Amino acid sequence: MHVLILGGTSEGRRLAEVLAADPALRVTSSLAGRVAQPRLPAGEVRVGGFGGAAGLAGWLRGHRVDALIDATHPFAETMSRNAAVAAAETGVPLLALRRPSWLPEDGDRWHPVPSLAAAADALPGLGARVFLTTGRQGIAAFAHLDALWFLARSVEPPVAPMPASVEVLLERGPFALDGERELLRAHRIDVLVTKDSGSAATAPKLTAARELGLPVVVVRRPAAPQGVRTAPDVAGAVNWLQELRSQASG
């Protein structure tokens, strides 16, 4: 049985590790190639795009894929949509592995917004020193806010356009709570901007912001494509795959 994992997340790597230990499975992980030195998962790995939904459908057919698992980032909307179209066209079963969203707790000052553009619009009334954790491709949405100062954290260096006053911090999670507290204090941050990635590895910044009473602009994640089954964790994805194998053998 050949399983294709659309990866790039910690869940995708953990899933590949679990599945690759089963000699009855052939596991291929596909990475987008946006990170120069990605953490490679177990099993076979391919890097780069497919050429849209049609290209992915052709790859599924050509490599005799029996199950497709979309374990991309919750904000990889285009890839998830292409996976849904390709799966429907080829008849390959599809599962979206989606970690749960973050939920606000007592004391949080969250400002949910639908997009990065809306986050930029909300900022001038909330603070002047911004901790921006939307990834390197999201920084451009804030480039026009010349009156604000930004600390932008990303794994890879961002590209222009960027805000006039910005300090770039190149780091990869997970991040510890003590470190996040010190970071906010040392840079005198008064507002945090983040996407709802739902990752435990980056959640400590939310706790640190809550402790300091800082407003947090949270960009809501897009919904999974309609009709696609989802699982919240690796165990759920493994159970789904076991169901498929039982149906095939029965």
PDB file of C-alpha atoms in Angstrom:
ATOM      1  CA  MET A   1       0.000   0.000   0.000  1.00  0.00           C
ATOM      2  CA  HIS A   2       1.468   3.344  -1.092  1.00  0.00           C
ATOM      3  CA  VAL A   3       0.711   6.347   1.146  1.00  0.00           C
ATOM      4  CA  LEU A   4       1.520   9.892   0.045  1.00  0.00           C
ATOM      5  CA  ILE A   5       1.840  12.437   2.862  1.00  0.00           C
ATOM      6  CA  LEU A   6       1.712  16.101   1.928  1.00  0.00           C
ATOM      7  CA  GLY A   7       4.011  17.198   4.722  1.00  0.00           C
ATOM      8  CA  GLY A   8       6.075  20.048   6.078  1.00  0.00           C
ATOM      9  CA  THR A   9       4.649  19.962   9.613  1.00  0.00           C
ATOM     10  CA  SER A  10       5.718  18.183  12.789  1.00  0.00           C
ATOM     11  CA  GLU A  11       2.588  16.018  12.536  1.00  0.00           C
ATOM     12  CA  GLY A  12       3.552  14.992   9.024  1.00  0.00           C
ATOM     13  CA  ARG A  13       7.013  13.943  10.196  1.00  0.00           C
ATOM     14  CA  ARG A  14       5.636  11.968  13.141  1.00  0.00           C
ATOM     15  CA  LEU A  15       3.105  10.256  10.915  1.00  0.00           C
ATOM     16  CA  ALA A  16       5.784   9.297   8.384  1.00  0.00           C
ATOM     17  CA  GLU A  17       7.912   7.860  11.185  1.00  0.00           C
ATOM     18  CA  VAL A  18       5.048   5.722  12.468  1.00  0.00           C
ATOM     19  CA  LEU A  19       3.994   4.479   9.036  1.00  0.00           C
ATOM     20  CA  ALA A  20       7.517   3.852   7.742  1.00  0.00           C
ATOM     21  CA  ALA A  21       8.006   1.312  10.548  1.00  0.00           C
ATOM     22  CA  ASP A  22       5.354  -0.884   8.905  1.00  0.00           C
ATOM     23  CA  PRO A  23       6.988  -3.043   6.185  1.00  0.00           C
ATOM     24  CA  ALA A  24       3.626  -3.441   4.451  1.00  0.00           C
ATOM     25  CA  LEU A  25       3.500   0.273   3.653  1.00  0.00           C
ATOM     26  CA  ARG A  26       5.388   2.386   1.154  1.00  0.00           C
ATOM     27  CA  VAL A  27       5.488   5.911   2.542  1.00  0.00           C
ATOM     28  CA  THR A  28       6.340   8.989   0.486  1.00  0.00           C
ATOM     29  CA  SER A  29       6.388  12.486   1.994  1.00  0.00           C
ATOM     30  CA  SER A  30       6.136  15.519  -0.262  1.00  0.00           C
ATOM     31  CA  LEU A  31       7.684  18.803   0.903  1.00  0.00           C
ATOM     32  CA  ALA A  32       7.012  22.149  -0.753  1.00  0.00           C
ATOM     33  CA  GLY A  33      10.689  23.125  -0.761  1.00  0.00           C
ATOM     34  CA  ARG A  34      10.237  26.601   0.733  1.00  0.00           C
ATOM     35  CA  VAL A  35      12.685  25.885   3.573  1.00  0.00           C
ATOM     36  CA  ALA A  36      16.350  25.545   2.585  1.00  0.00           C
ATOM     37  CA  GLN A  37      17.211  22.807   5.087  1.00  0.00           C
ATOM     38  CA  PRO A  38      13.977  21.047   6.072  1.00  0.00           C
ATOM     39  CA  ARG A  39      13.778  18.310   8.682  1.00  0.00           C
ATOM     40  CA  LEU A  40      13.424  15.247   6.494  1.00  0.00           C
ATOM     41  CA  PRO A  41      10.831  12.660   7.487  1.00  0.00           C
ATOM     42  CA  ALA A  42      11.262   8.892   7.452  1.00  0.00           C
ATOM     43  CA  GLY A  43      10.578   6.992   4.254  1.00  0.00           C
ATOM     44  CA  GLU A  44      10.816   8.337   0.722  1.00  0.00           C
ATOM     45  CA  VAL A  45      10.879  12.109   0.223  1.00  0.00           C
ATOM     46  CA  ARG A  46      10.114  14.290  -2.776  1.00  0.00           C
ATOM     47  CA  VAL A  47      10.621  18.065  -2.789  1.00  0.00           C
ATOM     48  CA  GLY A  48       8.806  20.644  -4.902  1.00  0.00           C
ATOM     49  CA  GLY A  49       5.376  21.372  -6.289  1.00  0.00           C
ATOM     50  CA  PHE A  50       3.202  19.116  -8.421  1.00  0.00           C
ATOM     51  CA  GLY A  51       1.932  21.710 -10.874  1.00  0.00           C
ATOM     52  CA  GLY A  52      -1.509  22.252  -9.388  1.00  0.00           C
ATOM     53  CA  ALA A  53      -4.336  19.795  -8.879  1.00  0.00           C
ATOM     54  CA  ALA A  54      -3.890  18.234 -12.322  1.00  0.00           C
ATOM     55  CA  GLY A  55      -0.206  17.605 -11.664  1.00  0.00           C
ATOM     56  CA  LEU A  56      -0.955  16.017  -8.309  1.00  0.00           C
ATOM     57  CA  ALA A  57      -3.620  13.804  -9.875  1.00  0.00           C
ATOM     58  CA  GLY A  58      -1.111  12.661 -12.456  1.00  0.00           C
ATOM     59  CA  TRP A  59       1.425  11.886  -9.736  1.00  0.00           C
ATOM     60  CA  LEU A  60      -1.127   9.876  -7.767  1.00  0.00           C
ATOM     61  CA  ARG A  61      -1.909   7.803 -10.833  1.00  0.00           C
ATOM     62  CA  GLY A  62       1.664   7.432 -12.026  1.00  0.00           C
ATOM     63  CA  HIS A  63       2.979   6.306  -8.639  1.00  0.00           C
ATOM     64  CA  ARG A  64      -0.012   4.120  -7.801  1.00  0.00           C
ATOM     65  CA  VAL A  65      -0.887   5.951  -4.593  1.00  0.00           C
ATOM     66  CA  ASP A  66      -3.529   4.173  -2.487  1.00  0.00           C
ATOM     67  CA  ALA A  67      -4.073   6.821   0.220  1.00  0.00           C
ATOM     68  CA  LEU A  68      -3.411  10.560   0.404  1.00  0.00           C
ATOM     69  CA  ILE A  69      -2.912  12.399   3.699  1.00  0.00           C
ATOM     70  CA  ASP A  70      -2.823  16.193   3.702  1.00  0.00           C
ATOM     71  CA  ALA A  71      -0.593  17.059   6.655  1.00  0.00           C
ATOM     72  CA  THR A  72       0.339  20.520   5.422  1.00  0.00           C
ATOM     73  CA  HIS A  73       0.197  23.667   7.547  1.00  0.00           C
ATOM     74  CA  PRO A  74      -3.360  24.778   8.428  1.00  0.00           C
ATOM     75  CA  PHE A  75      -2.792  27.881   6.269  1.00  0.00           C
ATOM     76  CA  ALA A  76      -1.608  25.980   3.165  1.00  0.00           C
ATOM     77  CA  GLU A  77      -5.006  26.616   1.606  1.00  0.00           C
ATOM     78  CA  THR A  78      -4.001  26.186  -2.042  1.00  0.00           C
ATOM     79  CA  MET A  79      -2.303  22.834  -1.476  1.00  0.00           C
ATOM     80  CA  SER A  80      -5.252  21.522   0.531  1.00  0.00           C
ATOM     81  CA  ARG A  81      -7.659  22.581  -2.197  1.00  0.00           C
ATOM     82  CA  ASN A  82      -5.505  20.913  -4.867  1.00  0.00           C
ATOM     83  CA  ALA A  83      -5.396  17.728  -2.791  1.00  0.00           C
ATOM     84  CA  ALA A  84      -9.190  17.651  -2.557  1.00  0.00           C
ATOM     85  CA  VAL A  85      -9.603  18.149  -6.314  1.00  0.00           C
ATOM     86  CA  ALA A  86      -6.939  15.541  -7.185  1.00  0.00           C
ATOM     87  CA  ALA A  87      -8.389  12.988  -4.774  1.00  0.00           C
ATOM     88  CA  ALA A  88     -11.883  13.449  -6.195  1.00  0.00           C
ATOM     89  CA  GLU A  89     -10.576  13.116  -9.757  1.00  0.00           C
ATOM     90  CA  THR A  90      -8.561   9.943  -9.102  1.00  0.00           C
ATOM     91  CA  GLY A  91     -10.703   8.277  -6.445  1.00  0.00           C
ATOM     92  CA  VAL A  92      -7.764   8.121  -4.028  1.00  0.00           C
ATOM     93  CA  PRO A  93      -9.021   8.320  -0.402  1.00  0.00           C
ATOM     94  CA  LEU A  94      -8.021  11.604   1.261  1.00  0.00           C
ATOM     95  CA  LEU A  95      -7.625  12.593   4.903  1.00  0.00           C
ATOM     96  CA  ALA A  96      -6.725  16.068   6.191  1.00  0.00           C
ATOM     97  CA  LEU A  97      -4.579  15.907   9.330  1.00  0.00           C
ATOM     98  CA  ARG A  98      -5.405  19.161  11.140  1.00  0.00           C
ATOM     99  CA  ARG A  99      -4.203  19.992  14.630  1.00  0.00           C
ATOM    100  CA  PRO A 100      -6.937  21.715  16.691  1.00  0.00           C
ATOM    101  CA  SER A 101      -7.151  25.499  16.745  1.00  0.00           C
ATOM    102  CA  TRP A 102      -5.958  27.484  19.725  1.00  0.00           C
ATOM    103  CA  LEU A 103      -8.720  28.561  22.096  1.00  0.00           C
ATOM    104  CA  PRO A 104      -8.670  31.735  24.217  1.00  0.00           C
ATOM    105  CA  GLU A 105      -8.363  31.407  27.978  1.00  0.00           C
ATOM    106  CA  ASP A 106      -9.324  33.687  30.861  1.00  0.00           C
ATOM    107  CA  GLY A 107      -7.251  36.837  30.690  1.00  0.00           C
ATOM    108  CA  ASP A 108      -6.587  36.684  26.948  1.00  0.00           C
ATOM    109  CA  ARG A 109      -7.107  39.856  24.925  1.00  0.00           C
ATOM    110  CA  TRP A 110      -7.574  38.303  21.519  1.00  0.00           C
ATOM    111  CA  HIS A 111      -8.644  40.161  18.395  1.00  0.00           C
ATOM    112  CA  PRO A 112      -9.632  37.545  15.772  1.00  0.00           C
ATOM    113  CA  VAL A 113      -9.330  38.682  12.145  1.00  0.00           C
ATOM    114  CA  PRO A 114      -9.966  36.893   8.841  1.00  0.00           C
ATOM    115  CA  SER A 115      -6.727  37.761   7.037  1.00  0.00           C
ATOM    116  CA  LEU A 116      -3.256  39.271   7.251  1.00  0.00           C
ATOM    117  CA  ALA A 117      -4.587  42.443   5.643  1.00  0.00           C
ATOM    118  CA  ALA A 118      -7.199  42.727   8.390  1.00  0.00           C
ATOM    119  CA  ALA A 119      -4.482  42.148  11.000  1.00  0.00           C
ATOM    120  CA  ALA A 120      -2.495  45.056   9.552  1.00  0.00           C
ATOM    121  CA  ASP A 121      -5.591  47.266   9.659  1.00  0.00           C
ATOM    122  CA  ALA A 122      -6.164  46.417  13.335  1.00  0.00           C
ATOM    123  CA  LEU A 123      -2.635  47.137  14.539  1.00  0.00           C
ATOM    124  CA  PRO A 124      -2.429  50.964  14.708  1.00  0.00           C
ATOM    125  CA  GLY A 125      -5.045  51.097  17.458  1.00  0.00           C
ATOM    126  CA  LEU A 126      -3.525  48.322  19.535  1.00  0.00           C
ATOM    127  CA  GLY A 127       0.180  49.028  19.938  1.00  0.00           C
ATOM    128  CA  ALA A 128       3.359  50.517  18.524  1.00  0.00           C
ATOM    129  CA  ARG A 129       5.900  47.702  19.080  1.00  0.00           C
ATOM    130  CA  VAL A 130       4.739  44.556  17.316  1.00  0.00           C
ATOM    131  CA  PHE A 131       5.897  40.959  17.672  1.00  0.00           C
ATOM    132  CA  LEU A 132       5.071  39.489  14.254  1.00  0.00           C
ATOM    133  CA  THR A 133       4.970  35.679  14.055  1.00  0.00           C
ATOM    134  CA  THR A 134       3.121  35.111  10.779  1.00  0.00           C
ATOM    135  CA  GLY A 135       6.042  33.558   8.878  1.00  0.00           C
ATOM    136  CA  ARG A 136       8.336  35.134   6.324  1.00  0.00           C
ATOM    137  CA  GLN A 137       5.719  35.212   3.575  1.00  0.00           C
ATOM    138  CA  GLY A 138       3.288  37.133   5.763  1.00  0.00           C
ATOM    139  CA  ILE A 139       5.542  40.084   6.573  1.00  0.00           C
ATOM    140  CA  ALA A 140       4.770  41.932   3.333  1.00  0.00           C
ATOM    141  CA  ALA A 141       1.197  42.586   4.478  1.00  0.00           C
ATOM    142  CA  PHE A 142       2.582  44.952   7.128  1.00  0.00           C
ATOM    143  CA  ALA A 143       5.149  46.764   4.963  1.00  0.00           C
ATOM    144  CA  HIS A 144       3.088  49.968   4.737  1.00  0.00           C
ATOM    145  CA  LEU A 145       2.896  50.530   8.520  1.00  0.00           C
ATOM    146  CA  ASP A 146       5.778  52.979   8.786  1.00  0.00           C
ATOM    147  CA  ALA A 147       4.716  54.330  12.181  1.00  0.00           C
ATOM    148  CA  LEU A 148       5.113  50.953  13.915  1.00  0.00           C
ATOM    149  CA  TRP A 149       8.205  48.977  14.974  1.00  0.00           C
ATOM    150  CA  PHE A 150       8.294  45.241  14.268  1.00  0.00           C
ATOM    151  CA  LEU A 151      10.130  42.241  15.641  1.00  0.00           C
ATOM    152  CA  ALA A 152       9.528  39.612  12.941  1.00  0.00           C
ATOM    153  CA  ARG A 153      10.345  35.974  13.719  1.00  0.00           C
ATOM    154  CA  SER A 154      10.650  33.370  10.976  1.00  0.00           C
ATOM    155  CA  VAL A 155      12.600  30.232  10.102  1.00  0.00           C
ATOM    156  CA  GLU A 156      13.956  31.630   6.832  1.00  0.00           C
ATOM    157  CA  PRO A 157      14.929  35.240   5.986  1.00  0.00           C
ATOM    158  CA  PRO A 158      11.959  37.237   4.681  1.00  0.00           C
ATOM    159  CA  VAL A 159      12.045  39.095   1.392  1.00  0.00           C
ATOM    160  CA  ALA A 160      10.910  42.598   0.470  1.00  0.00           C
ATOM    161  CA  PRO A 161       8.665  44.401   0.911  1.00  0.00           C
ATOM    162  CA  MET A 162       9.089  44.754   4.663  1.00  0.00           C
ATOM    163  CA  PRO A 163       8.200  47.460   7.203  1.00  0.00           C
ATOM    164  CA  ALA A 164      10.576  50.396   7.431  1.00  0.00           C
ATOM    165  CA  SER A 165      11.355  49.638  11.093  1.00  0.00           C
ATOM    166  CA  VAL A 166      11.858  45.911  11.499  1.00  0.00           C
ATOM    167  CA  GLU A 167      14.232  43.590  13.312  1.00  0.00           C
ATOM    168  CA  VAL A 168      14.272  40.040  11.958  1.00  0.00           C
ATOM    169  CA  LEU A 169      14.766  37.117  14.325  1.00  0.00           C
ATOM    170  CA  LEU A 170      15.624  33.811  12.611  1.00  0.00           C
ATOM    171  CA  GLU A 171      14.555  30.981  14.885  1.00  0.00           C
ATOM    172  CA  ARG A 172      12.793  27.644  14.633  1.00  0.00           C
ATOM    173  CA  GLY A 173      10.467  26.314  17.356  1.00  0.00           C
ATOM    174  CA  PRO A 174       9.670  24.823  19.728  1.00  0.00           C
ATOM    175  CA  PHE A 175       9.883  27.844  22.008  1.00  0.00           C
ATOM    176  CA  ALA A 176       9.957  27.742  25.809  1.00  0.00           C
ATOM    177  CA  LEU A 177       7.741  29.954  27.962  1.00  0.00           C
ATOM    178  CA  ASP A 178      10.632  31.566  29.848  1.00  0.00           C
ATOM    179  CA  GLY A 179      12.259  32.542  26.579  1.00  0.00           C
ATOM    180  CA  GLU A 180       9.045  34.034  25.221  1.00  0.00           C
ATOM    181  CA  ARG A 181       8.524  36.068  28.394  1.00  0.00           C
ATOM    182  CA  GLU A 182      12.047  37.475  28.173  1.00  0.00           C
ATOM    183  CA  LEU A 183      11.681  38.217  24.462  1.00  0.00           C
ATOM    184  CA  LEU A 184       8.521  40.279  24.979  1.00  0.00           C
ATOM    185  CA  ARG A 185      10.029  42.196  27.882  1.00  0.00           C
ATOM    186  CA  ALA A 186      13.430  42.811  26.293  1.00  0.00           C
ATOM    187  CA  HIS A 187      11.909  44.268  23.125  1.00  0.00           C
ATOM    188  CA  ARG A 188       9.136  46.126  24.979  1.00  0.00           C
ATOM    189  CA  ILE A 189       6.494  44.452  22.850  1.00  0.00           C
ATOM    190  CA  ASP A 190       2.973  45.810  23.321  1.00  0.00           C
ATOM    191  CA  VAL A 191       1.044  43.736  20.736  1.00  0.00           C
ATOM    192  CA  LEU A 192       1.442  40.244  19.253  1.00  0.00           C
ATOM    193  CA  VAL A 193       0.316  39.110  15.788  1.00  0.00           C
ATOM    194  CA  THR A 194       0.015  35.414  14.997  1.00  0.00           C
ATOM    195  CA  LYS A 195      -1.774  32.925  12.776  1.00  0.00           C
ATOM    196  CA  ASP A 196      -3.934  30.285  14.416  1.00  0.00           C
ATOM    197  CA  SER A 197      -1.519  27.468  13.635  1.00  0.00           C
ATOM    198  CA  GLY A 198      -2.636  25.511  16.708  1.00  0.00           C
ATOM    199  CA  SER A 199       0.891  24.253  17.309  1.00  0.00           C
ATOM    200  CA  ALA A 200       1.992  23.422  20.854  1.00  0.00           C
ATOM    201  CA  ALA A 201       5.552  24.285  19.809  1.00  0.00           C
ATOM    202  CA  THR A 202       4.655  27.965  19.356  1.00  0.00           C
ATOM    203  CA  ALA A 203       1.836  28.335  21.901  1.00  0.00           C
ATOM    204  CA  PRO A 204       4.025  29.661  24.775  1.00  0.00           C
ATOM    205  CA  LYS A 205       4.010  33.138  23.198  1.00  0.00           C
ATOM    206  CA  LEU A 206       0.254  33.253  23.851  1.00  0.00           C
ATOM    207  CA  THR A 207       0.780  32.433  27.531  1.00  0.00           C
ATOM    208  CA  ALA A 208       3.489  35.083  27.808  1.00  0.00           C
ATOM    209  CA  ALA A 209       1.237  37.672  26.172  1.00  0.00           C
ATOM    210  CA  ARG A 210      -1.615  36.757  28.541  1.00  0.00           C
ATOM    211  CA  GLU A 211       0.639  37.172  31.585  1.00  0.00           C
ATOM    212  CA  LEU A 212       1.694  40.631  30.395  1.00  0.00           C
ATOM    213  CA  GLY A 213      -1.845  41.653  29.443  1.00  0.00           C
ATOM    214  CA  LEU A 214      -0.916  42.219  25.794  1.00  0.00           C
ATOM    215  CA  PRO A 215      -3.455  42.291  22.966  1.00  0.00           C
ATOM    216  CA  VAL A 216      -3.066  39.462  20.454  1.00  0.00           C
ATOM    217  CA  VAL A 217      -4.231  39.729  16.857  1.00  0.00           C
ATOM    218  CA  VAL A 218      -5.104  36.183  15.752  1.00  0.00           C
ATOM    219  CA  VAL A 219      -5.548  35.432  12.054  1.00  0.00           C
ATOM    220  CA  ARG A 220      -8.225  32.754  11.732  1.00  0.00           C
ATOM    221  CA  ARG A 221      -7.298  29.678   9.712  1.00  0.00           C
ATOM    222  CA  PRO A 222      -9.150  28.725   6.523  1.00  0.00           C
ATOM    223  CA  ALA A 223     -11.578  25.826   6.700  1.00  0.00           C
ATOM    224  CA  ALA A 224     -10.623  22.448   5.285  1.00  0.00           C
ATOM    225  CA  PRO A 225     -12.112  21.787   1.826  1.00  0.00           C
ATOM    226  CA  GLN A 226     -15.744  20.743   1.993  1.00  0.00           C
ATOM    227  CA  GLY A 227     -16.366  17.023   2.152  1.00  0.00           C
ATOM    228  CA  VAL A 228     -12.828  16.080   3.202  1.00  0.00           C
ATOM    229  CA  ARG A 229     -12.550  13.904   6.300  1.00  0.00           C
ATOM    230  CA  THR A 230     -10.264  15.290   9.009  1.00  0.00           C
ATOM    231  CA  ALA A 231      -8.300  13.907  11.951  1.00  0.00           C
ATOM    232  CA  PRO A 232      -6.884  16.021  14.811  1.00  0.00           C
ATOM    233  CA  ASP A 233      -3.697  14.021  15.405  1.00  0.00           C
ATOM    234  CA  VAL A 234      -1.380  11.275  14.204  1.00  0.00           C
ATOM    235  CA  ALA A 235      -3.315   8.570  16.044  1.00  0.00           C
ATOM    236  CA  GLY A 236      -6.473   9.559  14.189  1.00  0.00           C
ATOM    237  CA  ALA A 237      -4.657   9.393  10.850  1.00  0.00           C
ATOM    238  CA  VAL A 238      -3.286   5.936  11.664  1.00  0.00           C
ATOM    239  CA  ASN A 239      -6.780   4.725  12.602  1.00  0.00           C
ATOM    240  CA  TRP A 240      -8.155   6.051   9.306  1.00  0.00           C
ATOM    241  CA  LEU A 241      -5.469   4.213   7.393  1.00  0.00           C
ATOM    242  CA  GLN A 242      -6.220   1.019   9.286  1.00  0.00           C
ATOM    243  CA  GLU A 243      -9.866   1.375   8.275  1.00  0.00           C
ATOM    244  CA  LEU A 244      -8.833   1.620   4.622  1.00  0.00           C
ATOM    245  CA  ARG A 245      -6.632  -1.455   4.909  1.00  0.00           C
ATOM    246  CA  SER A 246      -9.406  -3.428   6.570  1.00  0.00           C
ATOM    247  CA  GLN A 247     -11.834  -2.471   3.827  1.00  0.00           C
ATOM    248  CA  ALA A 248      -9.311  -3.460   1.155  1.00  0.00           C
ATOM    249  CA  SER A 249      -8.624  -6.844   2.733  1.00  0.00           C
ATOM    250  CA  GLY A 250     -12.304  -7.532   3.415  1.00  0.00           C
TER     251      GLY A 250
END
